[in-house]
Amino acid sequence: MFDGYCRQIMQPKRVAYNKSDLECGYPRQDFQLQGLQCSLYKCNKYTQSCVLYLHGYNGSRLEAVQYASFVCKSDFDFCSFDFQAAGQSEGDFVTFGLKEEENVALVIRHLKEKYFHIILWGRSMGATTALMYTQKYANIKCLVLDSPFLVLEDVVINLIKLKLNTPDIINKGLYELIRRCIAKLFQFQISKVQLPLHLNVTCPMILLASKQDHLIPQYHFDSIYKGYVGHKRMVALQSNHNEQRSTEIIKTIIAFCQSMTPQSRFSPTKYPDRLMGDLDEQKYIATGIKIKQKIMRNQSASTHTKNSAQIQKDKALMQLSILK
């Protein structure tokens, strides 16, 4: 009994989707990094800023599609990927942020070759993973944390409670049995998945939290907010843990990101050849063709102007030689 339940926790059913499900109306590049399946959406302007979305437990990059058009329309590029053991990525089991943090580091190293500013937007497990990452690395412009958990033990106990509707004293006993079973089956200690009370993170942060969240206790959000040393803001949600975020909340998130990256999204100073190079290599899908065609027309017009100027110069030199 416990073996099967523990396997469900550590190896949740993967979200099934097709590549066509990832379309959002903006050019998209799909790529792979050491078994991680990733997607990068490009806005219609040059930008030095990219939002990296980290999905929740039992999620995938499909979760990010609902936000992609909002982000790209606001002149940010947008990246998402499947964590290990999720979606179409390789991996045997989830680790609730411990190994997923390494996944984030890998993707950010790749993005840093193209972008000056990286914004992390995580939900649930993805938000906790974002905090784990920023505890070690200071290369993030700002954080969007949607319902992060502080201690995994509380989340597992709440999962048991929701599933079995049993009292707390029994739930804690069941948790201990599950903890031992997972340690035996996967050599993984779920008790190690927790954040410190003092979060040594200085980049600006916006925290989305709901008192109606049946999975993550309110004190998790309060403790994270209190322990965060950087500039911070909390936004109260009126929804349960897995409910879809409203357009108003999405716009609040994007406005926060814009306020943290004024003008830098459009200044082609650090990577001047990135946009042209990417499109010339035909990396982007569907709508990227229109952008490439426009750039090629501009290049053709520029070449024609240069040729006309050369012809005029040659004529002038010929006339001077005749006068001599």
XYZ file of C-alpha atoms in Angstrom:
324
model
C 0.000 0.000 0.000
C 2.616 2.541 1.089
C 4.995 1.556 -1.714
C 2.414 2.491 -4.333
C 1.466 5.745 -2.638
C 5.116 6.719 -2.187
C 5.811 6.053 -5.849
C 2.875 8.309 -6.755
C 4.421 11.091 -4.678
C 7.927 10.739 -6.123
C 6.896 9.779 -9.657
C 3.711 11.725 -10.400
C 1.990 11.062 -13.710
C 3.616 13.156 -16.409
C 1.622 15.759 -18.295
C 1.161 14.611 -21.914
C 1.222 17.235 -24.647
C 2.229 17.857 -28.257
C 4.607 20.550 -29.485
C 1.647 22.299 -31.133
C 0.157 22.786 -27.652
C 3.071 25.108 -26.848
C 2.115 27.739 -29.428
C 1.127 31.166 -28.129
C 1.274 33.424 -31.207
C 4.920 34.459 -30.766
C 8.057 32.886 -32.286
C 9.205 29.871 -30.280
C 12.504 28.002 -30.178
C 12.465 24.499 -28.681
C 15.815 23.210 -27.429
C 17.286 20.553 -25.153
C 19.835 20.877 -22.353
C 21.168 17.618 -20.907
C 17.800 15.911 -21.110
C 15.720 18.967 -20.161
C 13.128 19.997 -22.764
C 12.943 23.784 -23.053
C 11.065 26.463 -25.007
C 12.034 30.090 -25.610
C 9.452 32.603 -26.855
C 10.660 35.808 -28.484
C 8.864 39.144 -28.264
C 8.702 41.529 -31.226
C 11.409 43.876 -29.929
C 15.063 43.522 -29.072
C 15.374 42.858 -25.334
C 18.094 42.154 -22.819
C 15.565 40.656 -20.375
C 14.099 37.169 -20.218
C 11.500 35.751 -17.818
C 12.208 32.133 -16.860
C 9.109 30.274 -15.646
C 9.429 27.350 -13.206
C 6.381 25.075 -13.116
C 4.896 23.416 -10.063
C 4.776 19.834 -8.832
C 3.170 17.506 -11.380
C 3.407 20.311 -13.961
C 5.294 20.968 -17.200
C 6.212 23.811 -19.544
C 2.657 23.544 -20.852
C 1.671 25.342 -17.635
C 3.616 28.397 -18.821
C 1.844 28.825 -22.170
C -1.040 30.742 -20.559
C 1.458 33.433 -19.506
C 3.699 33.495 -22.590
C 1.672 35.915 -24.719
C 1.203 38.342 -21.794
C 4.947 38.397 -21.153
C 5.992 38.710 -24.812
C 3.414 41.422 -25.412
C 5.131 43.350 -22.623
C 8.471 43.217 -24.477
C 10.162 40.447 -22.508
C 11.352 37.166 -23.944
C 9.918 34.172 -22.090
C 11.456 30.774 -21.355
C 10.036 27.635 -19.759
C 11.159 24.039 -19.420
C 10.145 20.679 -17.991
C 11.894 19.876 -14.728
C 13.569 16.476 -14.447
C 11.014 13.641 -14.322
C 8.302 16.004 -15.578
C 6.681 16.537 -18.959
C 9.026 15.392 -21.713
C 12.306 15.758 -19.794
C 14.445 12.845 -18.679
C 14.624 11.795 -15.033
C 13.327 9.101 -12.681
C 11.718 11.055 -9.830
C 11.095 14.557 -8.520
C 13.011 16.014 -5.566
C 10.772 19.009 -4.749
C 13.483 21.554 -5.486
C 16.771 19.950 -4.424
C 17.797 18.587 -7.819
C 15.449 20.948 -9.679
C 17.660 23.799 -8.472
C 20.457 22.281 -10.583
C 18.073 22.223 -13.565
C 17.495 25.965 -13.078
C 21.239 26.636 -12.894
C 21.766 24.798 -16.184
C 19.061 26.746 -18.031
C 20.206 30.091 -16.611
C 23.785 29.464 -17.754
C 22.388 28.975 -21.249
C 20.201 32.099 -21.098
C 23.017 34.244 -19.717
C 24.799 33.833 -23.044
C 22.004 35.903 -24.595
C 20.434 38.018 -21.858
C 21.687 40.537 -19.333
C 18.657 40.296 -17.010
C 16.980 37.043 -15.922
C 13.698 37.145 -13.987
C 12.590 33.986 -12.178
C 8.854 33.321 -11.979
C 8.028 30.170 -10.041
C 4.805 28.548 -8.904
C 4.483 26.224 -5.886
C 7.458 23.828 -6.123
C 8.891 26.096 -8.833
C 8.724 29.096 -6.483
C 10.501 27.177 -3.709
C 13.124 26.061 -6.232
C 13.631 29.709 -7.257
C 14.357 30.595 -3.624
C 16.776 27.674 -3.307
C 18.611 28.893 -6.413
C 18.822 32.540 -5.324
C 20.169 31.462 -1.929
C 23.312 30.379 -3.819
C 23.468 32.674 -6.850
C 23.081 36.440 -7.104
C 22.537 36.693 -10.872
C 18.749 37.197 -10.870
C 17.152 40.592 -11.493
C 13.968 39.908 -9.527
C 11.706 37.093 -8.288
C 8.032 36.265 -8.746
C 7.014 33.699 -6.113
C 3.552 32.213 -6.513
C 2.645 30.077 -3.458
C 6.067 28.740 -2.359
C 6.304 26.277 0.516
C 8.738 26.559 3.390
C 8.832 22.946 4.643
C 7.845 19.946 2.515
C 6.697 17.953 5.561
C 3.688 20.252 6.052
C 2.710 19.897 2.398
C 2.845 16.086 2.518
C 0.773 16.024 5.722
C -1.819 18.266 4.076
C -1.865 15.966 1.051
C -2.624 13.029 3.358
C -5.306 15.040 5.122
C -6.997 16.039 1.858
C -6.860 12.479 0.540
C -7.915 10.562 3.683
C -9.688 13.227 5.762
C -7.967 11.917 8.913
C -7.024 13.839 12.111
C -3.588 15.461 12.485
C -2.220 12.913 14.958
C -2.833 10.096 12.466
C -1.539 12.204 9.552
C 1.793 12.761 11.314
C 2.155 9.030 11.930
C 1.370 8.292 8.280
C 3.895 10.933 7.212
C 6.623 9.165 9.183
C 5.784 5.856 7.471
C 5.826 7.565 4.064
C 9.127 9.310 4.831
C 10.778 5.976 5.686
C 9.296 4.265 2.648
C 10.524 6.993 0.270
C 13.976 6.847 1.829
C 14.053 3.091 1.246
C 12.701 3.146 -2.326
C 14.476 6.245 -3.657
C 17.330 6.902 -1.194
C 15.866 10.378 -0.792
C 15.046 12.191 2.448
C 11.990 14.418 1.997
C 12.712 15.911 5.436
C 15.691 17.729 3.857
C 13.417 19.809 1.629
C 13.012 23.039 3.553
C 14.035 26.657 3.310
C 15.912 28.550 6.038
C 13.911 31.035 8.094
C 16.394 33.750 7.153
C 16.546 34.035 3.374
C 19.794 35.647 2.280
C 18.356 36.937 -0.995
C 18.617 40.617 -1.910
C 16.972 40.897 -5.327
C 13.441 42.428 -5.375
C 10.589 39.959 -4.880
C 6.821 39.821 -5.233
C 5.061 37.066 -3.265
C 1.606 35.757 -4.212
C -0.168 34.115 -1.280
C -3.689 32.994 -0.432
C -5.335 32.274 2.905
C -7.632 29.956 0.954
C -4.711 27.724 -0.033
C -5.635 24.258 1.300
C -2.227 22.766 0.549
C 0.293 25.272 1.908
C -0.336 26.816 5.368
C -0.425 30.607 5.635
C 2.516 30.650 8.043
C 4.756 29.433 5.192
C 4.036 32.615 3.232
C 4.358 34.827 6.319
C 7.690 33.245 7.303
C 9.122 33.567 3.796
C 8.040 37.192 3.605
C 9.412 38.017 7.058
C 12.733 36.262 6.438
C 13.321 37.835 3.010
C 15.966 40.565 3.304
C 15.545 42.207 -0.117
C 12.882 44.603 -1.363
C 9.580 42.731 -1.103
C 5.861 42.948 -1.720
C 3.043 40.539 -0.920
C -0.124 40.221 -3.018
C -3.125 38.460 -1.488
C -4.867 35.935 -3.743
C -8.507 34.920 -3.372
C -8.100 31.410 -4.714
C -7.026 27.878 -3.831
C -3.590 26.462 -4.580
C -4.181 25.059 -8.072
C -6.688 27.592 -9.375
C -5.901 29.584 -12.498
C -4.497 33.073 -11.947
C -6.655 35.970 -13.112
C -5.669 38.438 -15.819
C -5.469 41.127 -13.146
C -2.880 39.117 -11.179
C -0.871 38.398 -14.345
C -0.815 42.113 -15.172
C 0.320 42.876 -11.611
C 3.218 40.449 -12.025
C 4.252 41.923 -15.370
C 4.031 45.492 -14.057
C 6.384 44.468 -11.235
C 8.855 42.962 -13.725
C 8.724 46.089 -15.889
C 9.416 48.323 -12.910
C 12.536 46.288 -12.147
C 13.961 46.514 -15.691
C 13.319 50.083 -16.955
C 14.498 50.709 -20.538
C 17.088 47.930 -20.380
C 14.699 45.659 -22.275
C 15.267 47.644 -25.488
C 18.927 48.706 -25.407
C 20.996 46.601 -27.865
C 24.336 47.242 -26.185
C 25.454 43.904 -24.742
C 24.361 41.464 -27.467
C 23.845 43.545 -30.647
C 23.839 40.580 -33.051
C 21.594 38.241 -31.018
C 18.268 38.899 -32.739
C 19.697 38.863 -36.269
C 21.848 35.813 -35.589
C 19.053 33.736 -34.082
C 16.662 34.438 -36.907
C 19.258 33.880 -39.610
C 19.835 30.407 -38.183
C 16.092 29.725 -38.584
C 15.714 28.629 -34.949
C 12.293 30.088 -34.373
C 8.988 28.528 -35.336
C 5.949 29.833 -37.279
C 5.505 33.551 -36.566
C 9.254 34.092 -36.549
C 9.222 33.779 -40.348
C 7.422 37.124 -40.694
C 10.036 38.862 -38.558
C 12.851 37.302 -40.564
C 11.250 38.358 -43.862
C 10.940 41.925 -42.607
C 14.612 41.980 -41.572
C 15.651 40.558 -44.958
C 13.632 43.278 -46.749
C 15.382 45.921 -44.664
C 18.757 44.359 -45.467
C 17.895 44.343 -49.179
C 16.860 47.993 -49.088
C 20.074 48.891 -47.274
C 22.157 47.024 -49.883
C 20.321 48.786 -52.721
C 21.048 52.189 -51.146
C 24.728 51.330 -50.783
C 24.918 50.163 -54.441
C 23.264 53.379 -55.666
C 25.748 55.467 -53.743
C 28.668 53.517 -55.250
C 27.316 54.070 -58.782
C 27.095 57.826 -58.172
C 30.641 57.833 -56.828
C 31.963 55.967 -59.892
C 30.242 58.429 -62.263
C 31.789 61.406 -60.464
C 35.281 59.864 -60.685
C 34.823 59.208 -64.411
C 33.818 62.822 -65.062
C 36.887 64.053 -63.171
C 39.160 61.842 -65.284
C 37.624 63.294 -68.499
C 38.249 66.859 -67.295
C 41.911 65.995 -66.713
